[in-house]
């Protein structure tokens, strides 16, 4: 058996007004045997760097001699936000679409982010499966999001292996909030709508490399490859919780300091009305809000950034699905 090959190329995503090119590196891994094509990317949001580290370690550990098919990997999908360690670009760069993960499949003649997405979409549209690596807040339970009712995407999510799986309603089945926030332009949604199974792993934490999160990511990618028949071996059976992605997050009613309930931890069930924490005025000490769970379910995010503005997310509760 001959070994597979790895190549990389510098790709121009768009150009700034000065003519400076926005470039990134695209890695290709070719197996010796025919098989599916998997597209994986990280750092659409530049502060979410655990996905980038996941791809570096996946590169080191991928057994090319055992690979069937092709893997296309983009460790820094958005160099602009990566350099700013940010979630979005400043208005002067793209005032129309500051969030790249709202514009897929992009537009080669559109705004800067639309052009960047359109260039990467050239790789996506030739894929048989998509993994869009993200990371969330410092206190988030690692999970994988997939399109509700899409069984192929669900199979990828289960293979990735996090304890929590979140199905998300989309398009006509989605809430007004889903549409208002432009979620139809997410890479995962755009790919699934084109018949390409796609998942979004949320590995938890940003701005810092978190060893546990990265290892979950590397193991997850290897098991996705096994699920697709690209690597030998079986995906292990796991006990996983299936829930529905909950957009109606608990938010701050007032600006101030937020003190979470000291005993509260992500990953535990909560009932409607359970206390989550208190927002108070830091100058007068006056309690401004007693935040409570607005429904029963599984607490999977809880902010630890104490300075909050009115409207900021404090917590997210997933709705457990019974099957």
PDB file of C-alpha atoms in Angstrom:
ATOM      1  CA  UNK A   1       0.000   0.000   0.000  1.00  0.00           C
ATOM      2  CA  UNK A   2       1.349   3.419  -0.929  1.00  0.00           C
ATOM      3  CA  UNK A   3       0.959   6.413   1.334  1.00  0.00           C
ATOM      4  CA  UNK A   4      -1.444   9.235   0.578  1.00  0.00           C
ATOM      5  CA  UNK A   5      -0.248  12.756  -0.053  1.00  0.00           C
ATOM      6  CA  UNK A   6      -0.514  16.141   1.617  1.00  0.00           C
ATOM      7  CA  UNK A   7      -0.282  19.419  -0.279  1.00  0.00           C
ATOM      8  CA  UNK A   8      -1.063  23.004   0.632  1.00  0.00           C
ATOM      9  CA  UNK A   9      -1.740  26.121  -1.390  1.00  0.00           C
ATOM     10  CA  UNK A  10      -2.092  29.806  -0.672  1.00  0.00           C
ATOM     11  CA  UNK A  11      -5.498  31.012  -1.812  1.00  0.00           C
ATOM     12  CA  UNK A  12      -6.610  34.611  -2.329  1.00  0.00           C
ATOM     13  CA  UNK A  13     -10.010  35.152  -0.741  1.00  0.00           C
ATOM     14  CA  UNK A  14     -10.499  38.851  -1.571  1.00  0.00           C
ATOM     15  CA  UNK A  15      -8.632  42.141  -1.854  1.00  0.00           C
ATOM     16  CA  UNK A  16      -8.663  45.213   0.356  1.00  0.00           C
ATOM     17  CA  UNK A  17      -9.123  48.696  -1.140  1.00  0.00           C
ATOM     18  CA  UNK A  18      -5.341  49.187  -1.161  1.00  0.00           C
ATOM     19  CA  UNK A  19      -4.914  46.101  -3.306  1.00  0.00           C
ATOM     20  CA  UNK A  20      -3.530  44.016  -0.450  1.00  0.00           C
ATOM     21  CA  UNK A  21      -4.672  40.437  -0.875  1.00  0.00           C
ATOM     22  CA  UNK A  22      -6.446  38.545   1.886  1.00  0.00           C
ATOM     23  CA  UNK A  23      -4.985  35.067   1.659  1.00  0.00           C
ATOM     24  CA  UNK A  24      -5.251  31.832   3.560  1.00  0.00           C
ATOM     25  CA  UNK A  25      -3.803  28.337   3.310  1.00  0.00           C
ATOM     26  CA  UNK A  26      -5.849  25.379   2.099  1.00  0.00           C
ATOM     27  CA  UNK A  27      -4.539  21.894   2.933  1.00  0.00           C
ATOM     28  CA  UNK A  28      -5.439  18.852   0.835  1.00  0.00           C
ATOM     29  CA  UNK A  29      -4.973  15.245   1.936  1.00  0.00           C
ATOM     30  CA  UNK A  30      -5.366  12.673  -0.838  1.00  0.00           C
ATOM     31  CA  UNK A  31      -5.819   9.025   0.020  1.00  0.00           C
ATOM     32  CA  UNK A  32      -4.486   6.271  -2.175  1.00  0.00           C
ATOM     33  CA  UNK A  33      -7.984   4.808  -2.546  1.00  0.00           C
ATOM     34  CA  UNK A  34     -11.148   6.462  -3.827  1.00  0.00           C
ATOM     35  CA  UNK A  35     -13.618   7.754  -1.293  1.00  0.00           C
ATOM     36  CA  UNK A  36     -15.663  10.777  -0.195  1.00  0.00           C
ATOM     37  CA  UNK A  37     -14.421  14.340   0.104  1.00  0.00           C
ATOM     38  CA  UNK A  38     -14.597  15.971   3.535  1.00  0.00           C
ATOM     39  CA  UNK A  39     -14.337  19.756   3.878  1.00  0.00           C
ATOM     40  CA  UNK A  40     -13.258  21.084   7.290  1.00  0.00           C
ATOM     41  CA  UNK A  41     -12.634  24.677   8.307  1.00  0.00           C
ATOM     42  CA  UNK A  42     -11.912  26.651  11.468  1.00  0.00           C
ATOM     43  CA  UNK A  43     -11.680  30.273  12.639  1.00  0.00           C
ATOM     44  CA  UNK A  44     -14.490  31.837  10.677  1.00  0.00           C
ATOM     45  CA  UNK A  45     -14.663  33.842  13.869  1.00  0.00           C
ATOM     46  CA  UNK A  46     -11.070  34.735  14.573  1.00  0.00           C
ATOM     47  CA  UNK A  47     -11.157  34.500  18.350  1.00  0.00           C
ATOM     48  CA  UNK A  48     -12.297  30.853  18.117  1.00  0.00           C
ATOM     49  CA  UNK A  49      -8.831  29.353  17.837  1.00  0.00           C
ATOM     50  CA  UNK A  50      -9.354  25.889  19.316  1.00  0.00           C
ATOM     51  CA  UNK A  51     -10.604  24.750  15.923  1.00  0.00           C
ATOM     52  CA  UNK A  52      -7.372  25.944  14.325  1.00  0.00           C
ATOM     53  CA  UNK A  53      -5.306  24.023  16.882  1.00  0.00           C
ATOM     54  CA  UNK A  54      -7.531  21.005  16.305  1.00  0.00           C
ATOM     55  CA  UNK A  55      -6.651  21.035  12.604  1.00  0.00           C
ATOM     56  CA  UNK A  56      -2.925  21.326  13.372  1.00  0.00           C
ATOM     57  CA  UNK A  57      -3.013  18.225  15.560  1.00  0.00           C
ATOM     58  CA  UNK A  58      -5.280  16.409  13.116  1.00  0.00           C
ATOM     59  CA  UNK A  59      -2.634  17.139  10.464  1.00  0.00           C
ATOM     60  CA  UNK A  60       0.025  15.552  12.685  1.00  0.00           C
ATOM     61  CA  UNK A  61      -2.009  12.445  13.506  1.00  0.00           C
ATOM     62  CA  UNK A  62      -3.845  11.719  10.263  1.00  0.00           C
ATOM     63  CA  UNK A  63      -2.647   8.305   8.985  1.00  0.00           C
ATOM     64  CA  UNK A  64      -2.290   9.134   5.289  1.00  0.00           C
ATOM     65  CA  UNK A  65      -1.405   5.536   4.500  1.00  0.00           C
ATOM     66  CA  UNK A  66      -4.892   4.515   5.665  1.00  0.00           C
ATOM     67  CA  UNK A  67      -6.864   7.390   4.135  1.00  0.00           C
ATOM     68  CA  UNK A  68      -9.466   6.834   1.436  1.00  0.00           C
ATOM     69  CA  UNK A  69     -10.857   9.839  -0.402  1.00  0.00           C
ATOM     70  CA  UNK A  70      -9.896  13.457   0.151  1.00  0.00           C
ATOM     71  CA  UNK A  71      -9.861  15.924   3.019  1.00  0.00           C
ATOM     72  CA  UNK A  72      -9.777  19.679   2.394  1.00  0.00           C
ATOM     73  CA  UNK A  73      -8.881  21.657   5.540  1.00  0.00           C
ATOM     74  CA  UNK A  74      -8.796  25.437   6.058  1.00  0.00           C
ATOM     75  CA  UNK A  75      -7.373  26.285   9.500  1.00  0.00           C
ATOM     76  CA  UNK A  76      -8.018  30.048   9.196  1.00  0.00           C
ATOM     77  CA  UNK A  77     -11.158  30.672   7.168  1.00  0.00           C
ATOM     78  CA  UNK A  78     -11.233  34.368   8.061  1.00  0.00           C
ATOM     79  CA  UNK A  79      -7.784  35.974   8.379  1.00  0.00           C
ATOM     80  CA  UNK A  80      -9.332  39.386   9.071  1.00  0.00           C
ATOM     81  CA  UNK A  81     -11.086  38.363  12.274  1.00  0.00           C
ATOM     82  CA  UNK A  82      -8.195  36.073  13.205  1.00  0.00           C
ATOM     83  CA  UNK A  83      -5.724  38.975  13.241  1.00  0.00           C
ATOM     84  CA  UNK A  84      -8.123  41.087  15.299  1.00  0.00           C
ATOM     85  CA  UNK A  85      -8.935  38.188  17.677  1.00  0.00           C
ATOM     86  CA  UNK A  86     -12.551  39.095  17.041  1.00  0.00           C
ATOM     87  CA  UNK A  87     -15.923  37.650  16.134  1.00  0.00           C
ATOM     88  CA  UNK A  88     -16.705  40.146  13.367  1.00  0.00           C
ATOM     89  CA  UNK A  89     -14.851  42.665  11.221  1.00  0.00           C
ATOM     90  CA  UNK A  90     -15.053  46.426  11.843  1.00  0.00           C
ATOM     91  CA  UNK A  91     -17.661  48.371   9.874  1.00  0.00           C
ATOM     92  CA  UNK A  92     -15.040  49.991   7.641  1.00  0.00           C
ATOM     93  CA  UNK A  93     -14.010  46.530   6.338  1.00  0.00           C
ATOM     94  CA  UNK A  94     -17.509  45.169   5.684  1.00  0.00           C
ATOM     95  CA  UNK A  95     -20.325  47.418   6.820  1.00  0.00           C
ATOM     96  CA  UNK A  96     -22.966  45.238   5.146  1.00  0.00           C
ATOM     97  CA  UNK A  97     -21.949  41.784   6.389  1.00  0.00           C
ATOM     98  CA  UNK A  98     -19.575  42.015   9.381  1.00  0.00           C
ATOM     99  CA  UNK A  99     -20.182  38.336  10.315  1.00  0.00           C
ATOM    100  CA  UNK A 100     -18.823  35.921   7.707  1.00  0.00           C
ATOM    101  CA  UNK A 101     -21.033  33.107   8.995  1.00  0.00           C
ATOM    102  CA  UNK A 102     -24.166  34.860   7.786  1.00  0.00           C
ATOM    103  CA  UNK A 103     -23.383  35.108   4.059  1.00  0.00           C
ATOM    104  CA  UNK A 104     -22.883  31.554   2.730  1.00  0.00           C
ATOM    105  CA  UNK A 105     -22.682  30.474  -0.054  1.00  0.00           C
ATOM    106  CA  UNK A 106     -21.325  33.948  -0.686  1.00  0.00           C
ATOM    107  CA  UNK A 107     -21.270  36.171  -3.739  1.00  0.00           C
ATOM    108  CA  UNK A 108     -18.182  36.684  -5.920  1.00  0.00           C
ATOM    109  CA  UNK A 109     -19.417  40.221  -6.689  1.00  0.00           C
ATOM    110  CA  UNK A 110     -20.680  41.075  -3.220  1.00  0.00           C
ATOM    111  CA  UNK A 111     -19.254  42.562  -0.024  1.00  0.00           C
ATOM    112  CA  UNK A 112     -15.864  41.513   1.291  1.00  0.00           C
ATOM    113  CA  UNK A 113     -17.139  38.632   3.428  1.00  0.00           C
ATOM    114  CA  UNK A 114     -19.437  37.469   0.634  1.00  0.00           C
ATOM    115  CA  UNK A 115     -16.444  37.286  -1.712  1.00  0.00           C
ATOM    116  CA  UNK A 116     -14.383  35.377   0.854  1.00  0.00           C
ATOM    117  CA  UNK A 117     -17.189  32.884   1.420  1.00  0.00           C
ATOM    118  CA  UNK A 118     -17.742  32.469  -2.320  1.00  0.00           C
ATOM    119  CA  UNK A 119     -14.068  31.589  -2.826  1.00  0.00           C
ATOM    120  CA  UNK A 120     -14.160  28.925  -0.113  1.00  0.00           C
ATOM    121  CA  UNK A 121     -17.530  27.680  -1.354  1.00  0.00           C
ATOM    122  CA  UNK A 122     -15.681  26.440  -4.443  1.00  0.00           C
ATOM    123  CA  UNK A 123     -14.215  23.764  -2.161  1.00  0.00           C
ATOM    124  CA  UNK A 124     -17.423  23.213  -0.189  1.00  0.00           C
ATOM    125  CA  UNK A 125     -19.628  22.484  -3.189  1.00  0.00           C
ATOM    126  CA  UNK A 126     -17.364  19.625  -4.225  1.00  0.00           C
ATOM    127  CA  UNK A 127     -17.520  17.989  -0.796  1.00  0.00           C
ATOM    128  CA  UNK A 128     -19.612  15.073   0.425  1.00  0.00           C
ATOM    129  CA  UNK A 129     -19.618  16.303   4.040  1.00  0.00           C
ATOM    130  CA  UNK A 130     -18.751  19.511   5.904  1.00  0.00           C
ATOM    131  CA  UNK A 131     -17.425  20.144   9.415  1.00  0.00           C
ATOM    132  CA  UNK A 132     -17.350  23.818  10.458  1.00  0.00           C
ATOM    133  CA  UNK A 133     -15.345  24.019  13.690  1.00  0.00           C
ATOM    134  CA  UNK A 134     -16.359  26.694  16.188  1.00  0.00           C
ATOM    135  CA  UNK A 135     -15.718  27.411  19.853  1.00  0.00           C
ATOM    136  CA  UNK A 136     -17.952  29.284  22.240  1.00  0.00           C
ATOM    137  CA  UNK A 137     -17.817  30.963  25.599  1.00  0.00           C
ATOM    138  CA  UNK A 138     -15.448  29.991  28.434  1.00  0.00           C
ATOM    139  CA  UNK A 139     -18.221  28.076  30.195  1.00  0.00           C
ATOM    140  CA  UNK A 140     -19.944  26.087  27.457  1.00  0.00           C
ATOM    141  CA  UNK A 141     -20.626  22.381  27.274  1.00  0.00           C
ATOM    142  CA  UNK A 142     -18.985  21.048  24.079  1.00  0.00           C
ATOM    143  CA  UNK A 143     -21.690  20.055  21.617  1.00  0.00           C
ATOM    144  CA  UNK A 144     -22.460  19.559  17.937  1.00  0.00           C
ATOM    145  CA  UNK A 145     -25.255  21.340  16.069  1.00  0.00           C
ATOM    146  CA  UNK A 146     -26.996  19.812  13.043  1.00  0.00           C
ATOM    147  CA  UNK A 147     -30.104  20.437  10.947  1.00  0.00           C
ATOM    148  CA  UNK A 148     -33.149  18.837  12.521  1.00  0.00           C
ATOM    149  CA  UNK A 149     -34.598  16.117  10.299  1.00  0.00           C
ATOM    150  CA  UNK A 150     -31.364  15.672   8.305  1.00  0.00           C
ATOM    151  CA  UNK A 151     -30.395  12.108   9.185  1.00  0.00           C
ATOM    152  CA  UNK A 152     -27.031  12.179   7.380  1.00  0.00           C
ATOM    153  CA  UNK A 153     -26.000  15.297   9.283  1.00  0.00           C
ATOM    154  CA  UNK A 154     -27.219  13.734  12.498  1.00  0.00           C
ATOM    155  CA  UNK A 155     -25.076  10.649  11.826  1.00  0.00           C
ATOM    156  CA  UNK A 156     -22.023  12.911  11.465  1.00  0.00           C
ATOM    157  CA  UNK A 157     -22.912  14.695  14.710  1.00  0.00           C
ATOM    158  CA  UNK A 158     -23.236  11.416  16.566  1.00  0.00           C
ATOM    159  CA  UNK A 159     -19.917  10.222  15.144  1.00  0.00           C
ATOM    160  CA  UNK A 160     -18.132  13.401  16.261  1.00  0.00           C
ATOM    161  CA  UNK A 161     -18.857  12.181  19.728  1.00  0.00           C
ATOM    162  CA  UNK A 162     -19.703  15.030  22.090  1.00  0.00           C
ATOM    163  CA  UNK A 163     -22.004  14.173  24.990  1.00  0.00           C
ATOM    164  CA  UNK A 164     -24.535  16.783  23.818  1.00  0.00           C
ATOM    165  CA  UNK A 165     -26.091  16.949  20.338  1.00  0.00           C
ATOM    166  CA  UNK A 166     -28.272  19.915  19.380  1.00  0.00           C
ATOM    167  CA  UNK A 167     -30.716  19.763  16.501  1.00  0.00           C
ATOM    168  CA  UNK A 168     -31.679  23.125  15.009  1.00  0.00           C
ATOM    169  CA  UNK A 169     -34.855  23.881  13.125  1.00  0.00           C
ATOM    170  CA  UNK A 170     -34.215  25.923   9.975  1.00  0.00           C
ATOM    171  CA  UNK A 171     -35.924  27.731   7.115  1.00  0.00           C
ATOM    172  CA  UNK A 172     -39.745  27.371   7.207  1.00  0.00           C
ATOM    173  CA  UNK A 173     -39.609  25.425  10.478  1.00  0.00           C
ATOM    174  CA  UNK A 174     -37.481  28.014  12.266  1.00  0.00           C
ATOM    175  CA  UNK A 175     -38.585  30.775  14.583  1.00  0.00           C
ATOM    176  CA  UNK A 176     -38.755  34.460  13.730  1.00  0.00           C
ATOM    177  CA  UNK A 177     -35.642  34.960  15.841  1.00  0.00           C
ATOM    178  CA  UNK A 178     -33.696  32.450  13.702  1.00  0.00           C
ATOM    179  CA  UNK A 179     -34.541  34.428  10.569  1.00  0.00           C
ATOM    180  CA  UNK A 180     -33.964  37.794  12.217  1.00  0.00           C
ATOM    181  CA  UNK A 181     -30.441  36.756  13.170  1.00  0.00           C
ATOM    182  CA  UNK A 182     -29.623  35.696   9.613  1.00  0.00           C
ATOM    183  CA  UNK A 183     -28.934  32.039  10.415  1.00  0.00           C
ATOM    184  CA  UNK A 184     -29.899  30.956   6.888  1.00  0.00           C
ATOM    185  CA  UNK A 185     -26.467  32.265   5.872  1.00  0.00           C
ATOM    186  CA  UNK A 186     -24.511  29.908   8.131  1.00  0.00           C
ATOM    187  CA  UNK A 187     -22.133  27.569   6.316  1.00  0.00           C
ATOM    188  CA  UNK A 188     -23.751  24.520   7.899  1.00  0.00           C
ATOM    189  CA  UNK A 189     -27.237  25.572   6.801  1.00  0.00           C
ATOM    190  CA  UNK A 190     -26.186  26.559   3.274  1.00  0.00           C
ATOM    191  CA  UNK A 191     -24.371  23.249   2.795  1.00  0.00           C
ATOM    192  CA  UNK A 192     -27.276  21.172   4.146  1.00  0.00           C
ATOM    193  CA  UNK A 193     -29.672  23.031   1.853  1.00  0.00           C
ATOM    194  CA  UNK A 194     -27.484  21.921  -1.066  1.00  0.00           C
ATOM    195  CA  UNK A 195     -27.735  18.310   0.059  1.00  0.00           C
ATOM    196  CA  UNK A 196     -24.277  18.228   1.691  1.00  0.00           C
ATOM    197  CA  UNK A 197     -24.409  16.781   5.243  1.00  0.00           C
ATOM    198  CA  UNK A 198     -22.901  19.367   7.586  1.00  0.00           C
ATOM    199  CA  UNK A 199     -22.271  19.866  11.295  1.00  0.00           C
ATOM    200  CA  UNK A 200     -21.020  22.625  13.561  1.00  0.00           C
ATOM    201  CA  UNK A 201     -19.027  21.367  16.563  1.00  0.00           C
ATOM    202  CA  UNK A 202     -18.814  23.961  19.348  1.00  0.00           C
ATOM    203  CA  UNK A 203     -15.666  22.987  21.238  1.00  0.00           C
ATOM    204  CA  UNK A 204     -15.986  25.544  24.061  1.00  0.00           C
ATOM    205  CA  UNK A 205     -13.778  28.466  25.020  1.00  0.00           C
ATOM    206  CA  UNK A 206     -12.127  31.094  22.843  1.00  0.00           C
ATOM    207  CA  UNK A 207      -8.892  33.086  22.754  1.00  0.00           C
ATOM    208  CA  UNK A 208      -7.057  30.318  24.627  1.00  0.00           C
ATOM    209  CA  UNK A 209      -6.023  26.842  23.546  1.00  0.00           C
ATOM    210  CA  UNK A 210      -7.939  24.474  25.789  1.00  0.00           C
ATOM    211  CA  UNK A 211      -6.408  20.997  25.762  1.00  0.00           C
ATOM    212  CA  UNK A 212      -9.580  19.042  26.485  1.00  0.00           C
ATOM    213  CA  UNK A 213     -11.539  20.893  23.801  1.00  0.00           C
ATOM    214  CA  UNK A 214      -8.838  20.345  21.193  1.00  0.00           C
ATOM    215  CA  UNK A 215      -8.593  16.632  21.960  1.00  0.00           C
ATOM    216  CA  UNK A 216     -12.373  16.342  21.593  1.00  0.00           C
ATOM    217  CA  UNK A 217     -11.978  18.019  18.208  1.00  0.00           C
ATOM    218  CA  UNK A 218      -9.205  15.743  16.943  1.00  0.00           C
ATOM    219  CA  UNK A 219     -10.967  12.582  18.105  1.00  0.00           C
ATOM    220  CA  UNK A 220     -14.191  13.870  16.603  1.00  0.00           C
ATOM    221  CA  UNK A 221     -12.668  14.487  13.169  1.00  0.00           C
ATOM    222  CA  UNK A 222     -11.098  11.031  13.139  1.00  0.00           C
ATOM    223  CA  UNK A 223     -14.448   9.442  13.997  1.00  0.00           C
ATOM    224  CA  UNK A 224     -16.222  11.500  11.320  1.00  0.00           C
ATOM    225  CA  UNK A 225     -13.700  10.082   8.837  1.00  0.00           C
ATOM    226  CA  UNK A 226     -14.496   6.572  10.110  1.00  0.00           C
ATOM    227  CA  UNK A 227     -18.215   7.266   9.772  1.00  0.00           C
ATOM    228  CA  UNK A 228     -17.637   8.261   6.140  1.00  0.00           C
ATOM    229  CA  UNK A 229     -15.461   5.219   5.437  1.00  0.00           C
ATOM    230  CA  UNK A 230     -12.358   7.357   4.953  1.00  0.00           C
ATOM    231  CA  UNK A 231     -10.402   5.766   7.809  1.00  0.00           C
ATOM    232  CA  UNK A 232     -10.545   2.166   9.023  1.00  0.00           C
ATOM    233  CA  UNK A 233     -12.214   1.259  12.283  1.00  0.00           C
ATOM    234  CA  UNK A 234     -15.611   1.576  13.880  1.00  0.00           C
ATOM    235  CA  UNK A 235     -17.129   4.613  15.530  1.00  0.00           C
ATOM    236  CA  UNK A 236     -17.642   3.702  19.207  1.00  0.00           C
ATOM    237  CA  UNK A 237     -21.112   3.563  20.693  1.00  0.00           C
ATOM    238  CA  UNK A 238     -21.715   6.437  23.097  1.00  0.00           C
ATOM    239  CA  UNK A 239     -24.332   7.665  25.504  1.00  0.00           C
ATOM    240  CA  UNK A 240     -25.374  11.040  24.101  1.00  0.00           C
ATOM    241  CA  UNK A 241     -28.072  13.551  24.996  1.00  0.00           C
ATOM    242  CA  UNK A 242     -30.179  14.806  22.102  1.00  0.00           C
ATOM    243  CA  UNK A 243     -31.713  18.235  22.558  1.00  0.00           C
ATOM    244  CA  UNK A 244     -33.116  21.052  20.480  1.00  0.00           C
ATOM    245  CA  UNK A 245     -31.053  24.190  20.003  1.00  0.00           C
ATOM    246  CA  UNK A 246     -32.737  26.883  22.069  1.00  0.00           C
ATOM    247  CA  UNK A 247     -32.550  30.385  20.604  1.00  0.00           C
ATOM    248  CA  UNK A 248     -34.617  32.013  23.343  1.00  0.00           C
ATOM    249  CA  UNK A 249     -31.610  32.583  25.576  1.00  0.00           C
ATOM    250  CA  UNK A 250     -31.728  34.072  29.048  1.00  0.00           C
ATOM    251  CA  UNK A 251     -30.492  37.646  28.643  1.00  0.00           C
ATOM    252  CA  UNK A 252     -29.634  40.554  30.884  1.00  0.00           C
ATOM    253  CA  UNK A 253     -32.566  42.910  31.388  1.00  0.00           C
ATOM    254  CA  UNK A 254     -30.249  45.592  32.772  1.00  0.00           C
ATOM    255  CA  UNK A 255     -26.569  46.499  32.494  1.00  0.00           C
ATOM    256  CA  UNK A 256     -24.347  45.822  35.491  1.00  0.00           C
ATOM    257  CA  UNK A 257     -22.327  43.023  37.076  1.00  0.00           C
ATOM    258  CA  UNK A 258     -23.569  39.452  36.812  1.00  0.00           C
ATOM    259  CA  UNK A 259     -22.869  36.964  39.601  1.00  0.00           C
ATOM    260  CA  UNK A 260     -23.867  33.426  38.628  1.00  0.00           C
ATOM    261  CA  UNK A 261     -25.245  31.106  41.267  1.00  0.00           C
ATOM    262  CA  UNK A 262     -22.055  29.650  42.826  1.00  0.00           C
ATOM    263  CA  UNK A 263     -23.279  26.050  42.716  1.00  0.00           C
ATOM    264  CA  UNK A 264     -24.450  26.197  39.103  1.00  0.00           C
ATOM    265  CA  UNK A 265     -22.574  24.195  36.452  1.00  0.00           C
ATOM    266  CA  UNK A 266     -23.125  23.650  32.765  1.00  0.00           C
ATOM    267  CA  UNK A 267     -24.304  20.194  31.815  1.00  0.00           C
ATOM    268  CA  UNK A 268     -26.877  19.945  34.589  1.00  0.00           C
ATOM    269  CA  UNK A 269     -30.667  19.954  34.153  1.00  0.00           C
ATOM    270  CA  UNK A 270     -32.612  22.998  35.268  1.00  0.00           C
ATOM    271  CA  UNK A 271     -36.309  23.585  35.789  1.00  0.00           C
ATOM    272  CA  UNK A 272     -38.281  26.623  34.762  1.00  0.00           C
ATOM    273  CA  UNK A 273     -37.769  29.291  37.392  1.00  0.00           C
ATOM    274  CA  UNK A 274     -34.491  27.938  38.751  1.00  0.00           C
ATOM    275  CA  UNK A 275     -32.161  30.805  39.792  1.00  0.00           C
ATOM    276  CA  UNK A 276     -29.199  31.375  37.480  1.00  0.00           C
ATOM    277  CA  UNK A 277     -27.650  34.467  39.037  1.00  0.00           C
ATOM    278  CA  UNK A 278     -28.062  38.136  39.850  1.00  0.00           C
ATOM    279  CA  UNK A 279     -27.322  41.303  37.892  1.00  0.00           C
ATOM    280  CA  UNK A 280     -26.599  44.195  40.238  1.00  0.00           C
ATOM    281  CA  UNK A 281     -25.528  47.822  40.089  1.00  0.00           C
ATOM    282  CA  UNK A 282     -21.789  47.893  40.925  1.00  0.00           C
ATOM    283  CA  UNK A 283     -21.997  51.395  42.414  1.00  0.00           C
ATOM    284  CA  UNK A 284     -25.100  51.162  44.586  1.00  0.00           C
ATOM    285  CA  UNK A 285     -25.087  47.355  45.083  1.00  0.00           C
ATOM    286  CA  UNK A 286     -28.774  47.349  44.144  1.00  0.00           C
ATOM    287  CA  UNK A 287     -29.989  44.050  42.632  1.00  0.00           C
ATOM    288  CA  UNK A 288     -31.321  44.812  39.162  1.00  0.00           C
ATOM    289  CA  UNK A 289     -32.336  41.343  37.959  1.00  0.00           C
ATOM    290  CA  UNK A 290     -32.736  37.893  39.441  1.00  0.00           C
ATOM    291  CA  UNK A 291     -32.081  35.786  36.345  1.00  0.00           C
ATOM    292  CA  UNK A 292     -33.963  32.507  36.193  1.00  0.00           C
ATOM    293  CA  UNK A 293     -34.296  29.665  33.707  1.00  0.00           C
ATOM    294  CA  UNK A 294     -37.210  30.458  31.421  1.00  0.00           C
ATOM    295  CA  UNK A 295     -37.931  26.757  30.795  1.00  0.00           C
ATOM    296  CA  UNK A 296     -36.780  23.336  31.838  1.00  0.00           C
ATOM    297  CA  UNK A 297     -33.945  21.629  30.023  1.00  0.00           C
ATOM    298  CA  UNK A 298     -30.183  21.257  30.009  1.00  0.00           C
ATOM    299  CA  UNK A 299     -28.020  24.246  30.910  1.00  0.00           C
ATOM    300  CA  UNK A 300     -25.255  24.269  28.301  1.00  0.00           C
ATOM    301  CA  UNK A 301     -23.865  27.796  28.485  1.00  0.00           C
ATOM    302  CA  UNK A 302     -23.437  30.174  31.423  1.00  0.00           C
ATOM    303  CA  UNK A 303     -21.519  33.403  31.058  1.00  0.00           C
ATOM    304  CA  UNK A 304     -18.537  33.970  33.322  1.00  0.00           C
ATOM    305  CA  UNK A 305     -17.863  37.452  31.924  1.00  0.00           C
ATOM    306  CA  UNK A 306     -19.275  39.443  34.778  1.00  0.00           C
ATOM    307  CA  UNK A 307     -19.639  42.881  33.175  1.00  0.00           C
ATOM    308  CA  UNK A 308     -22.826  42.652  31.110  1.00  0.00           C
ATOM    309  CA  UNK A 309     -24.865  45.092  29.062  1.00  0.00           C
ATOM    310  CA  UNK A 310     -28.612  44.925  28.712  1.00  0.00           C
ATOM    311  CA  UNK A 311     -29.417  42.287  26.115  1.00  0.00           C
ATOM    312  CA  UNK A 312     -26.229  40.232  26.651  1.00  0.00           C
ATOM    313  CA  UNK A 313     -26.655  36.473  26.895  1.00  0.00           C
ATOM    314  CA  UNK A 314     -26.401  35.104  30.426  1.00  0.00           C
ATOM    315  CA  UNK A 315     -27.252  31.445  29.797  1.00  0.00           C
ATOM    316  CA  UNK A 316     -28.675  28.974  27.276  1.00  0.00           C
ATOM    317  CA  UNK A 317     -30.980  26.062  27.995  1.00  0.00           C
ATOM    318  CA  UNK A 318     -31.393  23.205  25.502  1.00  0.00           C
ATOM    319  CA  UNK A 319     -34.733  21.443  25.227  1.00  0.00           C
ATOM    320  CA  UNK A 320     -34.262  17.689  25.759  1.00  0.00           C
ATOM    321  CA  UNK A 321     -35.766  15.576  22.967  1.00  0.00           C
ATOM    322  CA  UNK A 322     -37.386  12.320  23.878  1.00  0.00           C
ATOM    323  CA  UNK A 323     -37.208   9.578  21.240  1.00  0.00           C
TER     324      UNK A 323
END
